[in-house]
JSON list of C-alpha atoms in Angstrom, two decimals:
[
{"chain": "A", "resi": 32, "resn": "MET", "atom": "CA", "xyz": [-103.04, 235.92, -51.56]},
{"chain": "A", "resi": 33, "resn": "GLU", "atom": "CA", "xyz": [-100.26, 233.80, -50.11]},
{"chain": "A", "resi": 34, "resn": "LYS", "atom": "CA", "xyz": [-96.87, 235.21, -51.16]},
{"chain": "A", "resi": 35, "resn": "PHE", "atom": "CA", "xyz": [-95.64, 231.85, -52.45]},
{"chain": "A", "resi": 36, "resn": "THR", "atom": "CA", "xyz": [-98.56, 231.53, -54.90]},
{"chain": "A", "resi": 37, "resn": "PRO", "atom": "CA", "xyz": [-97.03, 231.28, -58.39]},
{"chain": "A", "resi": 38, "resn": "ARG", "atom": "CA", "xyz": [-97.36, 234.55, -60.29]},
{"chain": "A", "resi": 39, "resn": "ASN", "atom": "CA", "xyz": [-99.06, 232.86, -63.25]},
{"chain": "A", "resi": 40, "resn": "ILE", "atom": "CA", "xyz": [-102.10, 231.97, -61.16]},
{"chain": "A", "resi": 41, "resn": "ARG", "atom": "CA", "xyz": [-102.40, 235.05, -58.94]},
{"chain": "A", "resi": 42, "resn": "ASN", "atom": "CA", "xyz": [-104.79, 236.89, -61.21]},
{"chain": "A", "resi": 43, "resn": "LEU", "atom": "CA", "xyz": [-106.91, 234.14, -62.72]},
{"chain": "A", "resi": 44, "resn": "ILE", "atom": "CA", "xyz": [-110.50, 234.94, -63.58]},
{"chain": "A", "resi": 45, "resn": "ILE", "atom": "CA", "xyz": [-112.50, 232.18, -61.91]},
{"chain": "A", "resi": 46, "resn": "TYR", "atom": "CA", "xyz": [-116.16, 231.46, -62.66]},
{"chain": "A", "resi": 47, "resn": "CYS", "atom": "CA", "xyz": [-118.02, 229.63, -59.87]},
{"chain": "A", "resi": 48, "resn": "ILE", "atom": "CA", "xyz": [-120.62, 227.04, -60.89]},
{"chain": "A", "resi": 49, "resn": "TYR", "atom": "CA", "xyz": [-123.13, 225.22, -58.70]},
{"chain": "A", "resi": 50, "resn": "VAL", "atom": "CA", "xyz": [-124.18, 222.52, -61.14]},
{"chain": "A", "resi": 51, "resn": "ARG", "atom": "CA", "xyz": [-127.61, 222.08, -59.54]},
{"chain": "A", "resi": 52, "resn": "ASN", "atom": "CA", "xyz": [-128.49, 225.77, -60.05]},
{"chain": "A", "resi": 53, "resn": "HIS", "atom": "CA", "xyz": [-126.52, 226.63, -63.16]},
{"chain": "A", "resi": 54, "resn": "SER", "atom": "CA", "xyz": [-129.31, 225.68, -65.53]},
{"chain": "A", "resi": 55, "resn": "HIS", "atom": "CA", "xyz": [-132.86, 224.43, -65.54]},
{"chain": "A", "resi": 56, "resn": "GLU", "atom": "CA", "xyz": [-131.54, 220.87, -66.03]},
{"chain": "A", "resi": 57, "resn": "GLY", "atom": "CA", "xyz": [-128.90, 221.12, -63.31]},
{"chain": "A", "resi": 58, "resn": "THR", "atom": "CA", "xyz": [-126.54, 218.67, -65.03]},
{"chain": "A", "resi": 59, "resn": "PHE", "atom": "CA", "xyz": [-122.94, 218.37, -66.19]},
{"chain": "A", "resi": 60, "resn": "ASN", "atom": "CA", "xyz": [-124.23, 218.26, -69.78]},
{"chain": "A", "resi": 61, "resn": "ALA", "atom": "CA", "xyz": [-126.00, 221.59, -69.35]},
{"chain": "A", "resi": 62, "resn": "VAL", "atom": "CA", "xyz": [-122.77, 223.10, -68.02]},
{"chain": "A", "resi": 63, "resn": "ILE", "atom": "CA", "xyz": [-120.90, 221.64, -71.02]},
{"chain": "A", "resi": 64, "resn": "ASP", "atom": "CA", "xyz": [-123.39, 223.37, -73.31]},
{"chain": "A", "resi": 65, "resn": "ASP", "atom": "CA", "xyz": [-122.57, 226.70, -71.63]},
{"chain": "A", "resi": 66, "resn": "LEU", "atom": "CA", "xyz": [-118.77, 226.43, -71.51]},
{"chain": "A", "resi": 67, "resn": "GLU", "atom": "CA", "xyz": [-118.12, 228.34, -74.73]},
{"chain": "A", "resi": 68, "resn": "ARG", "atom": "CA", "xyz": [-120.12, 231.29, -73.42]},
{"chain": "A", "resi": 69, "resn": "ILE", "atom": "CA", "xyz": [-118.27, 231.14, -70.12]},
{"chain": "A", "resi": 70, "resn": "ALA", "atom": "CA", "xyz": [-114.88, 231.01, -71.90]},
{"chain": "A", "resi": 71, "resn": "SER", "atom": "CA", "xyz": [-115.89, 234.00, -74.03]},
{"chain": "A", "resi": 72, "resn": "LEU", "atom": "CA", "xyz": [-116.11, 236.07, -70.84]},
{"chain": "A", "resi": 73, "resn": "GLY", "atom": "CA", "xyz": [-112.34, 235.73, -70.44]},
{"chain": "A", "resi": 74, "resn": "VAL", "atom": "CA", "xyz": [-112.58, 233.05, -67.75]},
{"chain": "A", "resi": 75, "resn": "ASP", "atom": "CA", "xyz": [-109.36, 231.17, -66.93]},
{"chain": "A", "resi": 76, "resn": "ALA", "atom": "CA", "xyz": [-110.89, 228.53, -64.65]},
{"chain": "A", "resi": 77, "resn": "ILE", "atom": "CA", "xyz": [-114.24, 227.20, -63.58]},
{"chain": "A", "resi": 78, "resn": "TRP", "atom": "CA", "xyz": [-114.72, 226.43, -59.91]},
{"chain": "A", "resi": 79, "resn": "LEU", "atom": "CA", "xyz": [-117.35, 223.76, -59.30]},
{"chain": "A", "resi": 80, "resn": "MET", "atom": "CA", "xyz": [-119.09, 223.66, -55.97]},
{"chain": "A", "resi": 81, "resn": "PRO", "atom": "CA", "xyz": [-119.16, 220.07, -54.64]},
{"chain": "A", "resi": 82, "resn": "ILE", "atom": "CA", "xyz": [-120.07, 217.52, -57.30]},
{"chain": "A", "resi": 83, "resn": "HIS", "atom": "CA", "xyz": [-120.25, 214.49, -55.02]},
{"chain": "A", "resi": 84, "resn": "PRO", "atom": "CA", "xyz": [-123.34, 212.55, -53.90]},
{"chain": "A", "resi": 85, "resn": "ILE", "atom": "CA", "xyz": [-125.18, 214.29, -51.06]},
{"chain": "A", "resi": 86, "resn": "GLY", "atom": "CA", "xyz": [-125.97, 212.20, -47.99]},
{"chain": "A", "resi": 87, "resn": "LYS", "atom": "CA", "xyz": [-129.59, 211.32, -47.29]},
{"chain": "A", "resi": 88, "resn": "LEU", "atom": "CA", "xyz": [-129.50, 210.60, -43.55]},
{"chain": "A", "resi": 89, "resn": "ASN", "atom": "CA", "xyz": [-130.37, 213.75, -41.54]},
{"chain": "A", "resi": 90, "resn": "LYS", "atom": "CA", "xyz": [-130.10, 215.91, -44.66]},
{"chain": "A", "resi": 91, "resn": "LYS", "atom": "CA", "xyz": [-131.00, 219.58, -44.46]},
{"chain": "A", "resi": 92, "resn": "GLY", "atom": "CA", "xyz": [-134.20, 220.41, -46.31]},
{"chain": "A", "resi": 93, "resn": "SER", "atom": "CA", "xyz": [-135.49, 218.40, -49.24]},
{"chain": "A", "resi": 94, "resn": "LEU", "atom": "CA", "xyz": [-132.30, 218.69, -51.32]},
{"chain": "A", "resi": 95, "resn": "GLY", "atom": "CA", "xyz": [-129.57, 218.41, -48.71]},
{"chain": "A", "resi": 96, "resn": "CYS", "atom": "CA", "xyz": [-126.35, 220.35, -48.45]},
{"chain": "A", "resi": 97, "resn": "PRO", "atom": "CA", "xyz": [-123.73, 219.83, -51.18]},
{"chain": "A", "resi": 98, "resn": "TYR", "atom": "CA", "xyz": [-121.06, 219.90, -48.47]},
{"chain": "A", "resi": 99, "resn": "SER", "atom": "CA", "xyz": [-122.65, 216.88, -46.76]},
{"chain": "A", "resi": 100, "resn": "ILE", "atom": "CA", "xyz": [-120.77, 214.40, -48.93]},
{"chain": "A", "resi": 101, "resn": "ALA", "atom": "CA", "xyz": [-121.62, 210.70, -48.92]},
{"chain": "A", "resi": 102, "resn": "ASP", "atom": "CA", "xyz": [-118.79, 209.53, -51.20]},
{"chain": "A", "resi": 103, "resn": "TYR", "atom": "CA", "xyz": [-115.76, 211.59, -52.23]},
{"chain": "A", "resi": 104, "resn": "ARG", "atom": "CA", "xyz": [-114.97, 209.09, -55.01]},
{"chain": "A", "resi": 105, "resn": "ALA", "atom": "CA", "xyz": [-118.26, 209.42, -56.88]},
{"chain": "A", "resi": 106, "resn": "VAL", "atom": "CA", "xyz": [-120.22, 212.12, -58.66]},
{"chain": "A", "resi": 107, "resn": "ASN", "atom": "CA", "xyz": [-123.75, 213.12, -57.76]},
{"chain": "A", "resi": 108, "resn": "PRO", "atom": "CA", "xyz": [-125.95, 211.03, -60.08]},
{"chain": "A", "resi": 109, "resn": "GLU", "atom": "CA", "xyz": [-128.42, 213.92, -60.23]},
{"chain": "A", "resi": 110, "resn": "TYR", "atom": "CA", "xyz": [-125.76, 215.81, -62.20]},
{"chain": "A", "resi": 111, "resn": "GLY", "atom": "CA", "xyz": [-124.92, 212.97, -64.58]},
{"chain": "A", "resi": 112, "resn": "SER", "atom": "CA", "xyz": [-122.33, 210.23, -64.86]},
{"chain": "A", "resi": 113, "resn": "LEU", "atom": "CA", "xyz": [-118.59, 210.15, -64.27]},
{"chain": "A", "resi": 114, "resn": "ASP", "atom": "CA", "xyz": [-118.21, 210.07, -68.06]},
{"chain": "A", "resi": 115, "resn": "ASP", "atom": "CA", "xyz": [-120.27, 213.28, -68.30]},
{"chain": "A", "resi": 116, "resn": "PHE", "atom": "CA", "xyz": [-118.00, 214.90, -65.72]},
{"chain": "A", "resi": 117, "resn": "ILE", "atom": "CA", "xyz": [-114.88, 213.80, -67.63]},
{"chain": "A", "resi": 118, "resn": "ARG", "atom": "CA", "xyz": [-116.35, 215.32, -70.80]},
{"chain": "A", "resi": 119, "resn": "LEU", "atom": "CA", "xyz": [-116.91, 218.58, -68.89]},
{"chain": "A", "resi": 120, "resn": "ILE", "atom": "CA", "xyz": [-113.26, 218.57, -67.82]},
{"chain": "A", "resi": 121, "resn": "ASN", "atom": "CA", "xyz": [-112.02, 217.78, -71.33]},
{"chain": "A", "resi": 122, "resn": "LYS", "atom": "CA", "xyz": [-114.18, 220.47, -72.95]},
{"chain": "A", "resi": 123, "resn": "SER", "atom": "CA", "xyz": [-113.06, 223.02, -70.34]},
{"chain": "A", "resi": 124, "resn": "HIS", "atom": "CA", "xyz": [-109.42, 222.18, -70.96]},
{"chain": "A", "resi": 125, "resn": "GLY", "atom": "CA", "xyz": [-110.01, 222.34, -74.71]},
{"chain": "A", "resi": 126, "resn": "LEU", "atom": "CA", "xyz": [-111.30, 225.89, -74.24]},
{"chain": "A", "resi": 127, "resn": "GLY", "atom": "CA", "xyz": [-108.21, 226.79, -72.21]},
{"chain": "A", "resi": 128, "resn": "MET", "atom": "CA", "xyz": [-109.91, 226.75, -68.81]},
{"chain": "A", "resi": 129, "resn": "LYS", "atom": "CA", "xyz": [-108.73, 225.00, -65.69]},
{"chain": "A", "resi": 130, "resn": "VAL", "atom": "CA", "xyz": [-111.22, 223.09, -63.51]},
{"chain": "A", "resi": 131, "resn": "LEU", "atom": "CA", "xyz": [-111.32, 223.39, -59.72]},
{"chain": "A", "resi": 132, "resn": "ILE", "atom": "CA", "xyz": [-113.59, 221.40, -57.41]},
{"chain": "A", "resi": 133, "resn": "ASP", "atom": "CA", "xyz": [-114.69, 222.76, -54.05]},
{"chain": "A", "resi": 134, "resn": "VAL", "atom": "CA", "xyz": [-114.26, 220.04, -51.43]},
{"chain": "A", "resi": 135, "resn": "VAL", "atom": "CA", "xyz": [-114.43, 220.25, -47.65]},
{"chain": "A", "resi": 136, "resn": "TYR", "atom": "CA", "xyz": [-112.72, 217.38, -45.88]},
{"chain": "A", "resi": 137, "resn": "ASN", "atom": "CA", "xyz": [-113.46, 218.27, -42.27]},
{"chain": "A", "resi": 138, "resn": "HIS", "atom": "CA", "xyz": [-116.95, 216.74, -42.31]},
{"chain": "A", "resi": 139, "resn": "THR", "atom": "CA", "xyz": [-119.09, 214.28, -44.26]},
{"chain": "A", "resi": 140, "resn": "SER", "atom": "CA", "xyz": [-122.71, 213.23, -44.39]},
{"chain": "A", "resi": 141, "resn": "HIS", "atom": "CA", "xyz": [-124.12, 211.09, -41.61]},
{"chain": "A", "resi": 142, "resn": "ASP", "atom": "CA", "xyz": [-124.31, 208.18, -44.05]},
{"chain": "A", "resi": 143, "resn": "SER", "atom": "CA", "xyz": [-120.90, 208.65, -45.66]},
{"chain": "A", "resi": 144, "resn": "ILE", "atom": "CA", "xyz": [-119.15, 205.47, -46.74]},
{"chain": "A", "resi": 145, "resn": "LEU", "atom": "CA", "xyz": [-116.20, 206.68, -44.67]},
{"chain": "A", "resi": 146, "resn": "ILE", "atom": "CA", "xyz": [-118.21, 206.14, -41.48]},
{"chain": "A", "resi": 147, "resn": "GLN", "atom": "CA", "xyz": [-118.47, 202.47, -42.37]},
{"chain": "A", "resi": 148, "resn": "ASP", "atom": "CA", "xyz": [-115.00, 202.05, -43.84]},
{"chain": "A", "resi": 149, "resn": "HIS", "atom": "CA", "xyz": [-113.05, 204.26, -41.41]},
{"chain": "A", "resi": 150, "resn": "PRO", "atom": "CA", "xyz": [-114.97, 204.90, -38.18]},
{"chain": "A", "resi": 151, "resn": "GLU", "atom": "CA", "xyz": [-111.67, 205.91, -36.57]},
{"chain": "A", "resi": 152, "resn": "PHE", "atom": "CA", "xyz": [-111.84, 209.15, -38.58]},
{"chain": "A", "resi": 153, "resn": "TYR", "atom": "CA", "xyz": [-114.80, 210.32, -36.47]},
{"chain": "A", "resi": 154, "resn": "TYR", "atom": "CA", "xyz": [-115.48, 211.40, -32.92]},
{"chain": "A", "resi": 155, "resn": "GLN", "atom": "CA", "xyz": [-117.43, 208.57, -31.29]},
{"chain": "A", "resi": 156, "resn": "ASP", "atom": "CA", "xyz": [-119.68, 208.41, -28.26]},
{"chain": "A", "resi": 157, "resn": "GLN", "atom": "CA", "xyz": [-119.36, 205.73, -25.59]},
{"chain": "A", "resi": 158, "resn": "ASN", "atom": "CA", "xyz": [-121.36, 203.33, -27.81]},
{"chain": "A", "resi": 159, "resn": "GLY", "atom": "CA", "xyz": [-119.08, 203.82, -30.80]},
{"chain": "A", "resi": 160, "resn": "ARG", "atom": "CA", "xyz": [-121.54, 205.97, -32.74]},
{"chain": "A", "resi": 161, "resn": "PRO", "atom": "CA", "xyz": [-120.17, 208.99, -34.61]},
{"chain": "A", "resi": 162, "resn": "TYR", "atom": "CA", "xyz": [-121.15, 212.40, -33.31]},
{"chain": "A", "resi": 163, "resn": "THR", "atom": "CA", "xyz": [-120.39, 215.99, -34.18]},
{"chain": "A", "resi": 164, "resn": "THR", "atom": "CA", "xyz": [-118.93, 218.75, -32.09]},
{"chain": "A", "resi": 165, "resn": "VAL", "atom": "CA", "xyz": [-121.09, 221.22, -34.05]},
{"chain": "A", "resi": 166, "resn": "PRO", "atom": "CA", "xyz": [-124.71, 220.27, -33.20]},
{"chain": "A", "resi": 167, "resn": "ALA", "atom": "CA", "xyz": [-126.33, 222.10, -36.14]},
{"chain": "A", "resi": 168, "resn": "TRP", "atom": "CA", "xyz": [-124.38, 219.84, -38.47]}
]
């Protein structure tokens, strides 16, 4: 742990949740229904794997990768609505748990809104099309 990390957060018990796989329903509401059980384990914070919409263009497999984000300002509609997500946050806080979201900013989906809104953020070929320096992705 980095030496400047505040002492009050150095030993948190963090429970990782991948919404899609956390329950049969794979929704924010199903996670909400399980928060009291999670809190009873002595958990200080829940850490949600990416909750954003997954890109469809060139997606991996039938479900896509949760780190292939199409819009960082939206929630994956398969998980529920923004209001559902806010309720999850509020219930977590009410149970004394912090909420962390796993986000990777060094890549997006091939159909990310950022490609349209900010093409300058991306490597581009001679025709102005975005490309990756990591071919598998």
